[in-house]
Coordinates of C-alpha atoms and ligand atoms in Angstrom, one line a residue:
M822 CA 1.9 -21.8 13.0
P823 CA 4.2 -19.3 11.4
V824 CA 4.2 -19.0 7.5
R825 CA 6.8 -21.4 6.3
K826 CA 9.3 -20.4 3.6
I827 CA 9.6 -22.9 0.6
F828 CA 12.3 -22.2 -2.0
I829 CA 11.9 -23.9 -5.3
A830 CA 15.2 -24.0 -7.4
G831 CA 13.9 -24.6 -11.1
A832 CA 10.6 -22.9 -12.3
G833 CA 10.2 -25.4 -15.1
N834 CA 7.4 -27.9 -15.3
V835 CA 8.0 -29.9 -12.1
G836 CA 9.0 -26.8 -9.9
S837 CA 6.1 -24.6 -11.3
A838 CA 3.6 -27.0 -10.8
S839 CA 4.7 -27.9 -7.4
A840 CA 4.6 -24.2 -6.4
A841 CA 0.9 -24.0 -7.9
F842 CA 0.0 -27.2 -5.9
M843 CA 1.9 -25.9 -2.5
A844 CA 0.3 -22.5 -2.9
M845 CA -3.3 -24.0 -3.4
K846 CA -2.7 -26.1 -0.3
Q847 CA -1.5 -22.8 1.5
L848 CA 1.8 -24.7 2.6
G849 CA 3.8 -21.2 2.8
N850 CA 5.2 -18.7 0.8
I851 CA 7.1 -19.9 -2.0
Y852 CA 10.0 -18.2 -3.7
L853 CA 10.4 -19.8 -7.3
Y854 CA 13.6 -19.5 -8.6
D855 CA 15.2 -20.2 -12.1
I856 CA 18.6 -19.5 -14.0
L857 CA 16.3 -17.9 -17.0
E858 CA 15.9 -14.4 -15.8
D859 CA 12.0 -13.4 -15.9
F860 CA 10.7 -16.8 -16.5
S861 CA 10.3 -17.4 -12.9
I862 CA 8.6 -14.1 -12.3
G863 CA 6.1 -14.8 -15.1
Q864 CA 5.3 -18.3 -13.7
A865 CA 5.0 -16.8 -10.1
M866 CA 2.5 -13.9 -11.6
D867 CA 0.3 -16.5 -13.3
I868 CA 0.2 -18.8 -10.2
N869 CA -0.7 -16.1 -7.8
Q870 CA -3.7 -14.8 -10.1
S871 CA -5.1 -18.2 -10.0
L872 CA -5.0 -18.4 -6.1
P873 CA -8.2 -16.4 -5.1
Y874 CA -10.2 -19.5 -6.5
W875 CA -8.6 -21.5 -4.2
N876 CA -8.9 -19.3 -1.2
S877 CA -5.2 -19.0 -0.7
D878 CA -3.1 -16.3 0.8
S879 CA 0.0 -18.0 -0.2
R880 CA 2.1 -15.8 -2.2
V881 CA 4.4 -17.0 -4.9
T882 CA 7.6 -14.7 -5.6
G883 CA 9.7 -15.3 -8.7
C884 CA 13.1 -14.8 -8.4
H885 CA 16.6 -14.8 -10.1
S886 CA 18.9 -15.2 -7.2
L887 CA 19.9 -18.0 -4.9
D888 CA 20.3 -15.5 -2.0
E889 CA 16.4 -15.5 -1.9
M890 CA 16.9 -18.9 -0.2
E891 CA 18.0 -17.0 3.2
G892 CA 16.1 -18.8 6.0
A893 CA 14.1 -21.2 3.9
D894 CA 12.2 -24.1 5.9
V895 CA 12.0 -26.0 2.8
V896 CA 14.2 -26.2 -0.4
V897 CA 13.0 -28.1 -3.4
I898 CA 15.4 -28.7 -6.3
T899 CA 13.9 -29.2 -9.7
A900 CA 16.7 -27.5 -11.7
G901 CA 18.4 -29.3 -14.4
G902 CA 19.2 -29.7 -18.0
K903 CA 17.8 -32.2 -20.6
R904 CA 19.8 -34.6 -22.7
A905 CA 20.8 -32.6 -25.9
E906 CA 21.8 -34.5 -29.2
G907 CA 25.1 -36.3 -28.7
M908 CA 25.2 -36.0 -24.9
T909 CA 25.1 -39.3 -23.1
R910 CA 23.5 -40.0 -19.8
L911 CA 26.8 -39.6 -17.9
D912 CA 27.4 -36.1 -19.7
L913 CA 23.7 -35.4 -18.3
L914 CA 24.6 -36.5 -14.7
Y915 CA 28.0 -34.5 -14.7
Q916 CA 25.9 -31.2 -15.9
N917 CA 23.2 -31.7 -13.3
L918 CA 25.7 -32.7 -10.7
D919 CA 27.3 -29.4 -11.1
I920 CA 24.1 -27.5 -10.8
M921 CA 23.3 -29.6 -7.4
Y922 CA 26.7 -28.8 -5.9
D923 CA 26.0 -24.9 -6.8
I924 CA 22.7 -25.2 -5.1
G925 CA 23.8 -27.4 -2.3
E926 CA 26.5 -24.8 -1.2
K927 CA 24.0 -22.2 -1.1
V928 CA 21.3 -24.3 0.9
M929 CA 24.3 -24.8 3.4
E930 CA 25.1 -21.1 3.5
R931 CA 21.8 -19.7 3.6
A932 CA 19.1 -22.3 4.8
P933 CA 21.5 -25.1 6.6
G934 CA 18.4 -26.4 8.7
A935 CA 16.2 -26.7 5.7
F936 CA 14.4 -29.7 4.7
V937 CA 15.7 -30.6 1.1
H938 CA 13.9 -32.6 -1.5
V939 CA 15.5 -33.4 -5.0
T940 CA 13.4 -34.2 -8.2
S941 CA 16.5 -33.7 -10.7
N942 CA 17.6 -36.8 -12.4
P943 CA 19.2 -39.2 -12.0
V944 CA 17.6 -38.6 -8.5
D945 CA 19.0 -41.6 -6.5
V946 CA 22.5 -40.5 -7.6
L947 CA 22.3 -36.6 -6.9
T948 CA 20.6 -37.3 -3.6
W949 CA 23.7 -39.3 -2.8
A950 CA 26.1 -36.7 -4.1
L951 CA 24.6 -33.9 -2.0
K952 CA 24.5 -36.1 1.3
E953 CA 27.9 -37.4 0.5
R954 CA 29.5 -33.7 0.3
W955 CA 27.3 -32.3 3.3
P956 CA 26.4 -35.1 5.6
D957 CA 24.5 -32.6 7.7
M958 CA 22.1 -31.8 5.1
N959 CA 18.5 -33.0 5.8
I960 CA 17.9 -34.3 2.3
T961 CA 15.6 -36.8 0.4
G962 CA 15.0 -37.3 -3.2
L963 CA 11.8 -38.1 -5.1
G964 CA 13.1 -41.5 -5.8
C965 CA 10.5 -44.1 -6.5
A966 CA 7.7 -42.2 -4.7
L967 CA 6.1 -41.1 -8.0
D968 CA 6.6 -44.8 -9.4
A969 CA 4.6 -46.1 -6.2
M970 CA 1.7 -43.8 -6.9
R971 CA 1.5 -44.6 -10.6
F972 CA 1.5 -48.4 -9.5
R973 CA -1.3 -47.6 -7.2
F974 CA -3.3 -46.0 -10.0
F975 CA -2.6 -49.0 -12.4
L976 CA -3.7 -51.5 -9.9
A977 CA -6.9 -49.6 -9.0
E978 CA -7.5 -49.5 -12.9
H979 CA -7.0 -53.1 -13.3
L980 CA -9.2 -54.2 -10.3
N981 CA -11.8 -51.6 -10.9
V982 CA -11.6 -50.4 -7.3
S983 CA -11.3 -47.1 -5.6
R984 CA -7.5 -45.9 -5.7
E985 CA -8.0 -45.5 -2.0
A986 CA -8.3 -49.1 -1.3
V987 CA -5.0 -50.0 -2.7
N988 CA -1.6 -50.2 -0.9
C989 CA 1.5 -50.7 -3.0
T990 CA 5.1 -49.5 -2.9
V991 CA 8.0 -49.5 -5.4
I992 CA 11.8 -49.6 -4.1
G993 CA 15.2 -49.4 -5.6
T994 CA 16.2 -46.7 -8.1
H995 CA 14.0 -44.3 -10.1
D996 CA 15.1 -46.1 -13.5
D997 CA 14.5 -49.2 -15.3
N998 CA 15.9 -51.3 -12.4
M999 CA 13.0 -50.2 -10.0
V1000 CA 11.2 -52.8 -8.1
P1001 CA 7.5 -52.7 -7.8
L1002 CA 6.7 -54.9 -4.8
V1003 CA 3.6 -56.9 -6.2
G1004 CA 3.8 -59.6 -3.5
R1005 CA 3.3 -56.7 -0.8
A1006 CA 0.6 -55.0 -2.6
D1007 CA -3.2 -55.1 -1.1
V1008 CA -6.5 -54.0 -2.1
G1009 CA -8.8 -53.6 1.0
G1010 CA -6.4 -55.9 2.9
I1011 CA -6.5 -58.8 0.5
P1012 CA -3.1 -59.7 -1.3
V1013 CA -3.5 -58.4 -5.1
K1014 CA -1.6 -61.3 -6.0
Q1015 CA -4.9 -63.2 -5.3
H1016 CA -6.6 -61.3 -8.1
L1017 CA -3.7 -61.4 -10.8
T1018 CA -2.4 -63.9 -13.3
Q1019 CA 1.1 -63.9 -14.2
V1020 CA 0.4 -62.2 -17.5
D1021 CA -1.5 -59.3 -15.4
E1022 CA 1.3 -58.9 -13.2
D1023 CA 3.9 -58.5 -16.0
R1024 CA 1.6 -56.1 -17.8
L1025 CA 1.2 -53.9 -14.7
V1026 CA 5.0 -54.1 -13.9
T1027 CA 5.8 -52.8 -17.2
L1028 CA 3.3 -50.3 -17.0
V1029 CA 4.9 -48.9 -13.8
K1030 CA 8.4 -49.2 -15.1
H1031 CA 7.5 -47.4 -18.5
G1032 CA 5.1 -45.1 -16.8
G1033 CA 7.3 -41.9 -17.2
G1034 CA 8.7 -43.0 -20.7
D1035 CA 5.3 -43.7 -22.1
I1036 CA 4.3 -40.1 -21.2
V1037 CA 7.6 -38.5 -22.8
K1038 CA 6.9 -40.5 -25.9
R1039 CA 3.6 -38.6 -26.4
L1040 CA 5.0 -35.1 -25.0
K1041 CA 8.0 -35.5 -27.1
T1042 CA 10.1 -32.5 -25.9
R1043 CA 9.2 -32.7 -22.2
S1044 CA 8.2 -35.3 -19.3
G1045 CA 5.2 -35.5 -17.3
F1046 CA 5.0 -33.1 -14.4
F1047 CA 1.5 -33.3 -12.8
A1048 CA 1.9 -36.6 -10.9
A1049 CA 5.7 -35.6 -10.0
A1050 CA 4.5 -32.1 -8.6
T1051 CA 1.6 -33.8 -6.8
K1052 CA 3.9 -36.0 -5.0
V1053 CA 6.3 -33.4 -4.2
T1054 CA 3.6 -31.4 -2.5
Q1055 CA 2.7 -34.3 -0.4
I1056 CA 5.9 -35.2 0.6
V1057 CA 6.6 -31.2 1.6
E1058 CA 3.1 -31.4 3.4
S1059 CA 4.3 -34.5 5.3
H1060 CA 7.3 -32.7 6.6
L1061 CA 5.8 -29.4 7.5
Y1062 CA 2.7 -31.0 9.4
N1063 CA 4.7 -33.6 10.8
K1064 CA 2.2 -36.2 9.1
Q1065 CA 4.9 -39.1 9.0
H1066 CA 3.7 -40.5 6.0
I1067 CA 5.5 -43.2 4.5
F1068 CA 7.0 -42.7 0.6
P1069 CA 9.6 -44.6 -1.0
V1070 CA 11.8 -41.6 -1.5
S1071 CA 15.4 -41.6 -2.0
V1072 CA 17.7 -41.7 1.1
M1073 CA 21.2 -42.1 2.0
V1074 CA 21.3 -45.8 3.5
N1075 CA 23.2 -46.5 6.6
G1076 CA 23.3 -50.3 6.7
E1077 CA 19.7 -50.8 5.5
Y1078 CA 19.8 -54.2 3.7
G1079 CA 23.6 -54.3 4.6
Y1080 CA 24.1 -51.4 2.0
H1081 CA 26.3 -48.3 2.8
D1082 CA 27.4 -45.2 1.1
M1083 CA 24.7 -45.1 -1.7
A1084 CA 21.2 -43.6 -1.8
L1085 CA 18.4 -46.1 -2.6
S1086 CA 14.6 -45.4 -2.8
L1087 CA 13.1 -47.1 0.5
P1088 CA 9.8 -46.8 2.5
T1089 CA 10.6 -43.7 4.7
A1090 CA 8.5 -41.8 7.4
I1091 CA 8.9 -38.2 6.5
G1092 CA 7.9 -35.8 9.5
E1093 CA 9.3 -32.4 11.0
R1094 CA 12.7 -33.8 11.2
G1095 CA 12.9 -34.9 7.7
V1096 CA 13.5 -38.6 7.7
H1097 CA 12.1 -40.2 11.0
E1098 CA 12.5 -43.8 10.0
I1099 CA 13.6 -46.0 6.9
F1100 CA 11.7 -49.3 7.1
E1101 CA 13.2 -52.7 6.0
F1102 CA 11.1 -55.3 4.3
D1103 CA 11.8 -59.1 4.9
L1104 CA 12.5 -59.4 1.2
N1105 CA 12.5 -62.7 -0.5
D1106 CA 15.1 -64.0 -2.5
Q1107 CA 13.9 -62.6 -6.0
E1108 CA 13.1 -59.0 -4.4
R1109 CA 16.2 -59.2 -2.7
A1110 CA 18.3 -59.8 -6.2
M1111 CA 16.2 -57.1 -7.9
L1112 CA 17.2 -54.6 -5.0
D1113 CA 20.9 -55.6 -5.6
V1114 CA 20.6 -55.1 -9.2
C1115 CA 19.7 -51.3 -8.4
A1116 CA 22.6 -51.1 -5.6
D1117 CA 25.2 -52.6 -8.1
S1118 CA 24.2 -50.2 -10.7
M1119 CA 24.6 -47.3 -7.9
K1120 CA 27.8 -48.5 -7.2
K1121 CA 29.2 -48.2 -10.5
V1122 CA 27.9 -44.8 -11.2
I1123 CA 29.2 -43.6 -7.6
A1124 CA 32.7 -45.1 -8.8
E1125 CA 32.7 -43.1 -12.2
I1126 CA 31.8 -39.9 -10.2
R1127 CA 34.7 -40.6 -7.6
A1128 CA 37.0 -41.4 -10.7
R1129 CA 36.2 -38.0 -12.4
K1130 CA 37.3 -36.0 -9.1
Ligands
LIG584 N1 12.3 -38.4 -9.9 C1 11.0 -38.3 -10.6 O1 10.1 -38.9 -10.3 C2 10.9 -37.3 -11.7 C3 9.7 -36.9 -12.3 C4 9.7 -35.9 -13.2 C5 11.0 -34.9 -13.3 N2 12.0 -35.3 -12.7 C6 13.2 -34.6 -13.0 O2 13.1 -33.3 -12.5 C7 13.7 -32.4 -13.0 C8 12.9 -31.1 -13.7 O3 12.0 -31.8 -14.5 P1 11.1 -30.6 -15.4 O4 10.1 -31.5 -16.2 O5 10.7 -29.5 -14.3 O6 12.2 -30.0 -16.4 P2 12.2 -28.5 -17.2 O7 13.2 -28.7 -18.2 O8 10.8 -28.1 -17.3 O9 12.8 -27.7 -15.9 C9 13.9 -27.7 -15.4 C10 14.2 -26.2 -15.2 O10 15.6 -26.0 -14.6 C11 16.2 -24.7 -15.1 N3 17.6 -24.7 -14.8 C12 18.6 -25.3 -15.5 N4 19.7 -25.0 -15.0 C13 19.7 -24.3 -13.8 C14 20.4 -23.8 -13.0 N5 21.5 -23.8 -13.0 N6 20.0 -23.2 -11.7 C15 18.5 -23.0 -11.8 N7 17.6 -23.5 -12.8 C16 18.2 -24.1 -13.7 C17 15.6 -24.6 -16.3 O11 15.7 -23.4 -16.8 C18 14.2 -25.1 -16.6 O12 13.2 -24.1 -16.3 C19 14.4 -33.0 -14.4 O13 15.8 -33.6 -14.0 C20 13.3 -34.3 -14.5 O14 14.4 -35.6 -15.0 C21 12.0 -36.4 -11.8

């Protein structure tokens, strides 16, 4: 297989850790880009010098120009600002939206066939915005894929079993409305509900929903990134090696659950074509109502974005 070119926009915590993990797994040659001059170059130097231990011949190149994206097979977008004092969530959304449009334009110019994967928040909205502007873009967002991995971790801890024994997912949107599907989770094929009291269930759902926030509380000025970068690496690997692994990534819906014109996090097979299939559960009324909350809130944000134009 030819050496693949992976371009990562944003050399912050998620971007640099993703570059390091992808290089360790020798997924390709990685271009790490940031708006901060020298920052991505320094991060790349540090990652490269760790690779002899991993027996990896991947090369990470730090760069300061989006033109380096030329011919990339994969573009990961982790660029974005943080909420500064006095800024509303919407202010941050618009700031990151403008960054997405700048990067998206370059993707369509320099690497139109690339598999694009976004982590920047609000990830479901930004995934929708890029796909809406460029319908041919082959794009997914990290969505609830990280939340699903967290859910698996918390369930395995609670049940005191191997993390490999647990299957579970989270759908909806990567925010407080996310829907951890407890009723669908199993441990070694046995529904986890058989092992949980209602109190356990409520506690585990809260742990998943607050997973990211609980880390931020302790890190203060930054958010967690090891788990996010791990998931990004697994998703990119599934694309490059056509594994068709299933992740609840953020995807533009096309009639799934009757929704249109929005991105939701739904179980999706990722392979060489990017999105191969979006799977629909036969949701019960309660699960469906929770997914509707995610969809309604997305609709409102999309209406606000359209009103701004
Ligand atoms: N969806 C998820 O599960 C999930 C998980 C973790 C992080 N995130 C999101 O991913 C994004 C990255 O997180 P992080 O912890 O790496 O943040 P970070 O602040 O460490 O990194 C962001 C980087 O983007 C760069 N940047 C800002 N504007 C840019 C521009 N116009 N062009 C290029 N680079 C630019 C910054 O210089 C910085 O290095 C955030 O939006 C975060 O909320 C999502």
